[in-house]
Each structure stands twice: as structure tokens, then as C-alpha cells.
Amino acid sequence: MYGSTCKRDPSGRTGTCAMTILLALLALARPAATGEAGREGTAGILETIDSFRVASRQYLVSLRLTSYRGDEVRETALFDVYVGGMDKSLIVAREYRTRGMKILYSGSNMWVHLPNTRRPIRITPIQRLMGEASNGDVAEVSFAGSYRAAPAGKDTVSGVPCRILELTAKHKAATYSRILLWVRSEDCRPVKANYYLVSGKHFKTAFFEEYRKLAGRVALSRMTIHDEVRKGRRTIFDYLEITEREFPAKYFNKNYLIHVKGM
Amino acid sequence: MSKVCNTLFGTVVVLLTASLCANTAAADFGWRSTGMYRIKHNEYRHGLFDPDGGTVDMMGLERGAIYSLNQAIQLELEIVSLSMHLDALATGLYSDAWDDDIEITQLYVQHDLLDGWHVTAGRIILRWGTGYSFNPTDVLAPEKELADPDNEEHRMKGRDLVKVEYFGGSYSAAAVLSGKVTPGEPRIDDLRAAFRLYKNVLDTDISLIASIAEKETPLWGANVSTVIGDRLELHGESIFQKGSYQGSHRALSGENELFNEFPFNESQRGSAGFYNRYLLGLQYTLPGNVTWTLEYYHQDHGYSKAEWERLISYSGYLDEQLAGVSAPLARTNMLWSMNVFSPKGSMRDYLMSYMGITIRQRHTVEMTLLLNLADGSCIVLPEVHIGAGNHLTFYARGSILEGGMGTEFGEVFLAGYFEGGVRIRL
């Protein structure tokens, strides 16, 4: 119910969702009375937030990562990300030091297949892909699929009024155990996120910096992740192109990885 | 190319490849090249069975530096639902003269049928196991040709087979028929059928595996892998077979002949007992991109410590008896045994530990230890990779075989090696 009132304007025009968030979070604060409704509402908010990053439908996104140490570019890479809905994605490295490497994310499972090998192997989401980007940063395309939200206050980021949501992992394979997410009050657009490890350590900070029309709708086009442990290191995510496509189920089967074209 | 044509599936592959090439205008084409240029030095030692070091010369092994150039090429060609894959490796070795070879390690065509059905035919490297050091459930895996002195790269070559596989969302089922024909002879050798059923259950990968071959009892096995928490991965494999088909030295079955043309037999073939091979392992990701892997491997049909000691005693006895007559033959008999079987594990219990550290995203320092739990002998493999850009990697690695007199890795006449080189990937 709350999800439907918090839907983005498909044209990309911003609308007010602060009241929606407030209602949803108030509902969450009364779990005994409205627990189901609260969960439904929170999921709706996260889906709205996700809609700026991804769509629940299937598509192919071309993603460029640029890793910096201070002002120096350390590495660049280009990936194709096949998104098969909220909880499935396949990353294929097009230009990278391990060209042809494939990472499959399905539910709470992750596998990697390296070129010149004949079997995929399981990996943990914490294993690093490149720079400050974990595999999960690229492959985990949905907050709604992996996290629950709770209210955490209000703030202003670079002059933009924001609501803060505290996201906690729904399953063991979520990339982070906790996320503090700043979303623009007027339309739920993500602005900033702090990522935390199980230990409670503030691990990374992400800034959702640029949005533009991709595949006919306003979507995130640039995000920067800063390393909070090793200061001065950051990785920029540039979402270059999104093409809506249907993928057969086998694309997200780990045994099919060796058959996906990767050269 | 003649090697390919000499197989059961070679003709099929060539016809389908020709069909693909005839339509290249509409094809999606990809390629990858890996060049490896290196220098290697083997270090030999005297041992219980080679006190004068004469075996190295007798077996024609190189004592000096070995220079090698390796160029691997991979091609992928895809037309609609039909694709072809080719892996070829050209090798040039130089010690006192050049020796070159070209081998097709994989060549197969794959057809995507409707609704997730796939047919693959040709020479394919199939890996079904989940372990890193040993893979008992790799029933159709290629043998590592470690004993082949021409195989300095320890390269693998695929098996000739036809595979039919169905892919669902979280499961797959595969049936494979593998075999080899000898040109001009109406028979198929090494015929083997294998089946795998895979499903992800409760975030755990589970594969059930079976294999049937001529003149062998069936193999039944399973492997699993799962992730616990953020950093821990667990895996395991197990396979059973009634009787054993692993070569065993004739000395252990009471055939105390001084020398035999083929010193191994399958002494446990008729056994009514079940023989098991299994592997249990974990991989843990430590902070700072440090990966640690630990595995324990057991095989029922490996030599026990008592059997190994008996084998060592018998070989020592042979060496004494044949001294001055045909000692080199007896020594070679034993040394060949160890050189062929030891790298794959000729005894029963092993532990493997690997630690890899990635530095600045592009350099790695690795250390692998393979420990024989029965006699304490071990192989230590340090390795360093220095990445320079996306295409160039310099590397150095070594191998040190250590152990006391009469132990498995202590008696292999290769004490270790060092190699360094550069790898160029395009």
C-alpha cells in the first residue's frame, strides 16, 4: 500500500514522498499492530529507491569502473552486467586485467568463472572485484532484495534535504550487514550510503552523484565509492548504457557460466 | 589437425566447424591469446635409489636451464545458436636444441537447443569437482600428464566426448559419453558414460555424480559447496567404487620378481569392499584480500605407511641384488613409480594449505603446501606474480620437495625447480 503511493513519476519528474516514508516508517514503529503493513511499506520504499538504480525487469547494463588512489587513476575496467530481475545478475569483464572473467549472483549465492578454467567456483560477496568495488557492489543491484529498512532521522547532504534509512541485511550473503542510506526527501532518490561490516566498522561510503535518462527513464549514471579504511582511495561507477533484454533462465545457472561467451 | 581427426568425434567436429566457417559473415567472433616465455631450472638430488645421480642422465632429463616459449590461442565463434570453441597450444622448448609441438587441447561445437537443452561434441576439458588440490568426483577430467617429460607446462588435454545437458533456473542435468576410436579398427576404447545432477538447495551447491565404464564397477559420488557468513566457503567431494582399479606395485601382492616390464597391477580389482576417496576443504577470505584454503584428502586405495615401507625395502633389496648387473633398471622401476604417482598422491592421507595475498589489486604472493600426513614429507610451492597493466605479468615460482630418507616426497629425484618468466595476455 505504501509502495504504491511512493512510486516515482515515470517521467522522472520529482514528487514528494517524504510523507509516504513517514507513514511507512510510523507503521513499522508499531509492529504488533501493523507488522505486515509495515513490511509491505518498507519494501515499497526500497523498490522506489531501487528504481533509480535498476528496474525489476531484465536488462543489460554496460558499466565502467575507474579506480583512483588520490588523484591518480590506478585502473579502469569495463563490464557487461546482465540483470535478470531483483536477485539475479551476471557480470562479464570486457576490458579488465582478467578479461572474460564472469561473476554470477543468484539469490544469496555468488560464483566466479575465470578464463582458461573449466569450472565456476563459489566466492563470498566481500571478495574484492576492483579498487573499492566489491563483487556485491556491482552484482547486488537491489536494496529491496537484500535489506530491510528502518527510519534513522533526517539530514542535509550538499544542501539537499534527505531522509536517512537504516538498512539491515535480510540474508547472510548480503554484501554488507548494515547500510545507512540518505535519500532525497522529495522523491526517494539515493544520495549517499555508508556501508558497515558485521563488526560495525564503517567500511565504505557511496555517493550517488549523477542521474540521467537511460532506457527511457531517469536512472543512476554515476556513483563513487570511497574507502573509509584506506583514505584517499575511491572507485567511480559509470553506468554507460542500459538495454532492456530478456535472458533465458540458464544464464543464471552456475553450470552454464562456462558457456557464456566471454571474449 | 590429424590428432583431432583420429577421434570418434573428430569428423563431427570438422563438419560442424566447416559449416560455421561457411557462415562467418553472420558470426560473432572472439579470441584470446596467452603467451608465456620463461626459463626453468630443475634441481636433482641423490637418494636412496639413486646414490650416484645416474638416473637423471639415463632418463634423458635436462640438468641445465630450459628455455620455453608457449603460445596459447583460444577462439570462439558463434552463429545463432551454434558455437565453436578452439584452444590450441604451441610449445617450443630449448635446452641444447629446440623441440616444438602444437596441440589442440580443446575443440568443440555447442548447439543451444530450445528450453535450455544443450548438445556439445568434441574434445573438452570437463571439471565437475569442487576441490583445489584433488578432485575425486572429476570422473571425466583429463589426467595431468605429469610424467610426460615433454609436458613441462603440465598442460591438460580434453577428452573426446558428446555431452547433453539441460539447464534449469537452479538445477542442471548432464549426460556424457566419452570414448576413442583407433583408425581402421572397428572398436571404441576407453568408453565411459557419466551423469551429473546439480541443484542449489538452501544456498548449497549439490551435485550427484555417477560413472559407468567398460571392465569397471560403477562410480557413485557427490560434491557440495556453500558459503557461511561473509568470508567462509566450505566444500567437499566423495566418490565410492566397489573394488579398486588403482595401480599397485606387484611387490605388495607377493610377486617379488627382480624386474618386471610393467611393475604395477590392479591387485584390489576383485575386492568385494568399497573404496572411497574424499576431500574436505574450506576457503576463508581474511581482511586485506588474503585468501586461505585448507583441504584434507583421503583415498582408501593409496599405500598405507606399512605398504609404502615394504615397497621401499623391496626396492632397496632389488637395488642391492642388481648392483653391477642391471641396477639402473631396478632404480628406474622405482623412480618411475614415484615420479608418476607421487604428484597425484600414492599414499592415503594428505593435507593442502594455500595462502594467497593480493597486493595493490595486481600483484600476488602465494604459498602452497602439500603434506603427506603418513610420513611428513611435503612439497612447498612459493609463487609471485607482478602485474604490469592489464596484459603483462611477470612471475616467479618454485617447488621444493622435502622429506626424510624413504619418504614419498623425500625420495623423488627432483629436489625442486625454479622458474621465472613473463605472461602476455591479449
Coordinates of C-alpha atoms in Angstrom, one line a residue, chain B residues 9-165:
Chain B
F9 CA 34.1 -37.1 -32.7
G10 CA 36.7 -35.5 -34.9
T11 CA 34.7 -35.9 -38.1
V12 CA 31.6 -34.4 -36.5
V13 CA 33.6 -31.5 -35.2
V14 CA 35.3 -30.8 -38.5
L15 CA 31.9 -30.9 -40.4
L16 CA 30.3 -28.6 -38.0
T17 CA 33.3 -26.3 -37.9
A18 CA 33.2 -26.1 -41.7
S19 CA 29.6 -25.3 -41.5
L20 CA 30.3 -22.5 -39.1
C21 CA 33.2 -21.1 -41.2
A22 CA 31.0 -21.1 -44.3
N23 CA 28.7 -18.6 -42.4
T24 CA 31.3 -16.4 -40.8
A25 CA 29.8 -13.3 -42.2
A26 CA 27.0 -13.7 -39.7
A27 CA 29.2 -14.9 -36.9
D28 CA 30.1 -13.4 -33.5
F29 CA 33.8 -13.9 -33.2
G30 CA 36.0 -13.7 -30.1
W31 CA 39.6 -14.6 -29.4
R32 CA 42.2 -14.6 -26.6
S33 CA 45.9 -15.1 -26.7
T34 CA 48.2 -16.0 -23.9
G35 CA 52.0 -16.1 -24.4
M36 CA 54.3 -17.4 -21.8
Y37 CA 58.1 -17.1 -22.1
R38 CA 60.2 -18.5 -19.3
I39 CA 63.3 -20.1 -18.1
K40 CA 63.3 -23.1 -15.8
H41 CA 66.0 -24.9 -13.8
N42 CA 65.4 -28.3 -12.3
E43 CA 67.4 -29.3 -9.2
Y44 CA 68.1 -33.1 -8.8
R45 CA 69.4 -34.9 -5.8
H46 CA 70.9 -38.3 -4.9
G47 CA 68.7 -40.5 -2.9
L48 CA 68.2 -44.0 -1.6
F49 CA 67.7 -45.3 -5.1
D50 CA 69.9 -43.0 -7.0
P51 CA 73.1 -42.6 -4.9
D52 CA 75.3 -41.7 -7.9
G53 CA 72.7 -39.5 -9.7
G54 CA 73.0 -41.6 -12.8
T55 CA 69.2 -41.9 -13.3
V56 CA 68.8 -38.3 -14.4
D57 CA 71.1 -38.8 -17.3
M58 CA 69.7 -42.2 -18.1
M59 CA 66.2 -40.8 -18.3
G60 CA 67.5 -38.0 -20.6
L61 CA 66.4 -35.2 -18.2
E62 CA 67.9 -31.8 -18.6
R63 CA 70.4 -30.6 -16.0
G64 CA 70.8 -27.1 -17.3
A65 CA 68.4 -24.2 -17.9
I66 CA 65.4 -24.9 -20.0
Y67 CA 64.0 -22.1 -22.1
S68 CA 60.4 -22.3 -23.3
L69 CA 58.1 -20.4 -25.4
N70 CA 54.4 -21.2 -25.1
Q71 CA 51.6 -19.6 -27.1
A72 CA 48.1 -20.5 -26.4
I73 CA 45.2 -19.3 -28.5
Q74 CA 41.5 -19.5 -27.8
L75 CA 38.9 -18.9 -30.4
E76 CA 35.1 -18.6 -30.1
L77 CA 32.8 -18.4 -33.0
E78 CA 29.0 -18.1 -32.6
I79 CA 26.3 -18.2 -35.2
V80 CA 22.8 -18.0 -33.9
S81 CA 22.5 -21.0 -31.5
L82 CA 25.6 -22.8 -32.7
S83 CA 29.1 -22.0 -31.4
M84 CA 32.6 -23.4 -31.7
H85 CA 35.4 -23.2 -29.3
L86 CA 39.1 -23.9 -30.0
D87 CA 42.0 -24.0 -27.6
A88 CA 45.4 -24.6 -29.2
L89 CA 48.8 -24.6 -27.6
A90 CA 52.1 -24.2 -29.4
T91 CA 55.2 -25.1 -27.3
G92 CA 58.9 -24.6 -28.0
L93 CA 61.5 -25.9 -25.6
Y94 CA 65.2 -25.2 -25.8
S95 CA 67.9 -26.8 -23.7
D96 CA 70.6 -27.9 -26.2
A97 CA 68.2 -28.0 -29.2
W98 CA 64.8 -26.8 -30.0
D99 CA 61.8 -29.1 -29.5
D100 CA 58.5 -27.9 -30.6
D101 CA 54.9 -29.2 -30.5
I102 CA 51.4 -28.0 -31.4
E103 CA 48.5 -29.5 -29.6
I104 CA 44.7 -28.9 -29.7
T105 CA 43.7 -29.1 -26.1
Q106 CA 40.0 -28.3 -26.7
L107 CA 37.9 -28.2 -29.9
Y108 CA 34.2 -28.5 -29.6
V109 CA 31.0 -27.3 -31.0
Q110 CA 27.9 -26.5 -29.0
H111 CA 24.4 -26.2 -30.0
D112 CA 21.8 -24.4 -27.9
L113 CA 18.5 -26.2 -28.3
L114 CA 15.2 -24.9 -27.2
D115 CA 14.3 -24.5 -23.5
G116 CA 17.7 -24.9 -22.0
W117 CA 18.9 -28.0 -23.8
H118 CA 22.5 -28.1 -25.0
V119 CA 24.5 -30.5 -27.0
T120 CA 28.3 -30.3 -27.0
A121 CA 30.6 -32.5 -29.1
G122 CA 34.4 -32.6 -29.4
R123 CA 37.4 -32.5 -27.3
I124 CA 36.5 -30.9 -23.9
I125 CA 38.1 -30.4 -20.5
L126 CA 35.3 -31.2 -18.1
R127 CA 35.7 -30.3 -14.4
W128 CA 33.0 -31.3 -12.0
G129 CA 34.8 -31.3 -8.7
T130 CA 34.8 -28.6 -6.0
G131 CA 38.3 -29.1 -4.5
Y132 CA 41.5 -27.4 -5.5
S133 CA 44.2 -30.0 -4.8
F134 CA 42.4 -33.2 -5.6
N135 CA 39.1 -33.8 -7.4
P136 CA 37.8 -37.3 -6.8
T137 CA 34.5 -36.5 -8.5
D138 CA 36.1 -35.4 -11.7
V139 CA 35.3 -38.7 -13.3
L140 CA 36.0 -37.3 -16.8
A141 CA 38.7 -34.9 -16.0
P142 CA 41.8 -35.1 -18.1
E143 CA 44.8 -36.6 -16.5
K144 CA 47.6 -34.2 -15.7
E145 CA 50.4 -35.5 -17.8
L146 CA 53.0 -35.0 -15.1
A147 CA 55.1 -38.0 -16.1
D148 CA 55.5 -36.9 -19.7
P149 CA 58.9 -35.3 -19.9
D150 CA 57.6 -33.2 -22.9
N151 CA 54.9 -31.7 -20.7
E152 CA 56.9 -29.1 -19.0
E153 CA 53.8 -26.9 -18.7
H154 CA 51.8 -29.7 -17.0
R155 CA 49.1 -28.8 -19.5
M156 CA 45.8 -30.7 -19.7
K157 CA 44.1 -32.0 -22.8
G158 CA 40.4 -32.6 -23.1
R159 CA 38.6 -35.9 -23.6
D160 CA 36.7 -36.7 -26.7
L161 CA 33.0 -36.8 -25.8
V162 CA 29.4 -35.9 -26.5
K163 CA 27.5 -34.1 -23.8
V164 CA 23.8 -33.4 -23.5
E165 CA 22.9 -31.0 -20.7

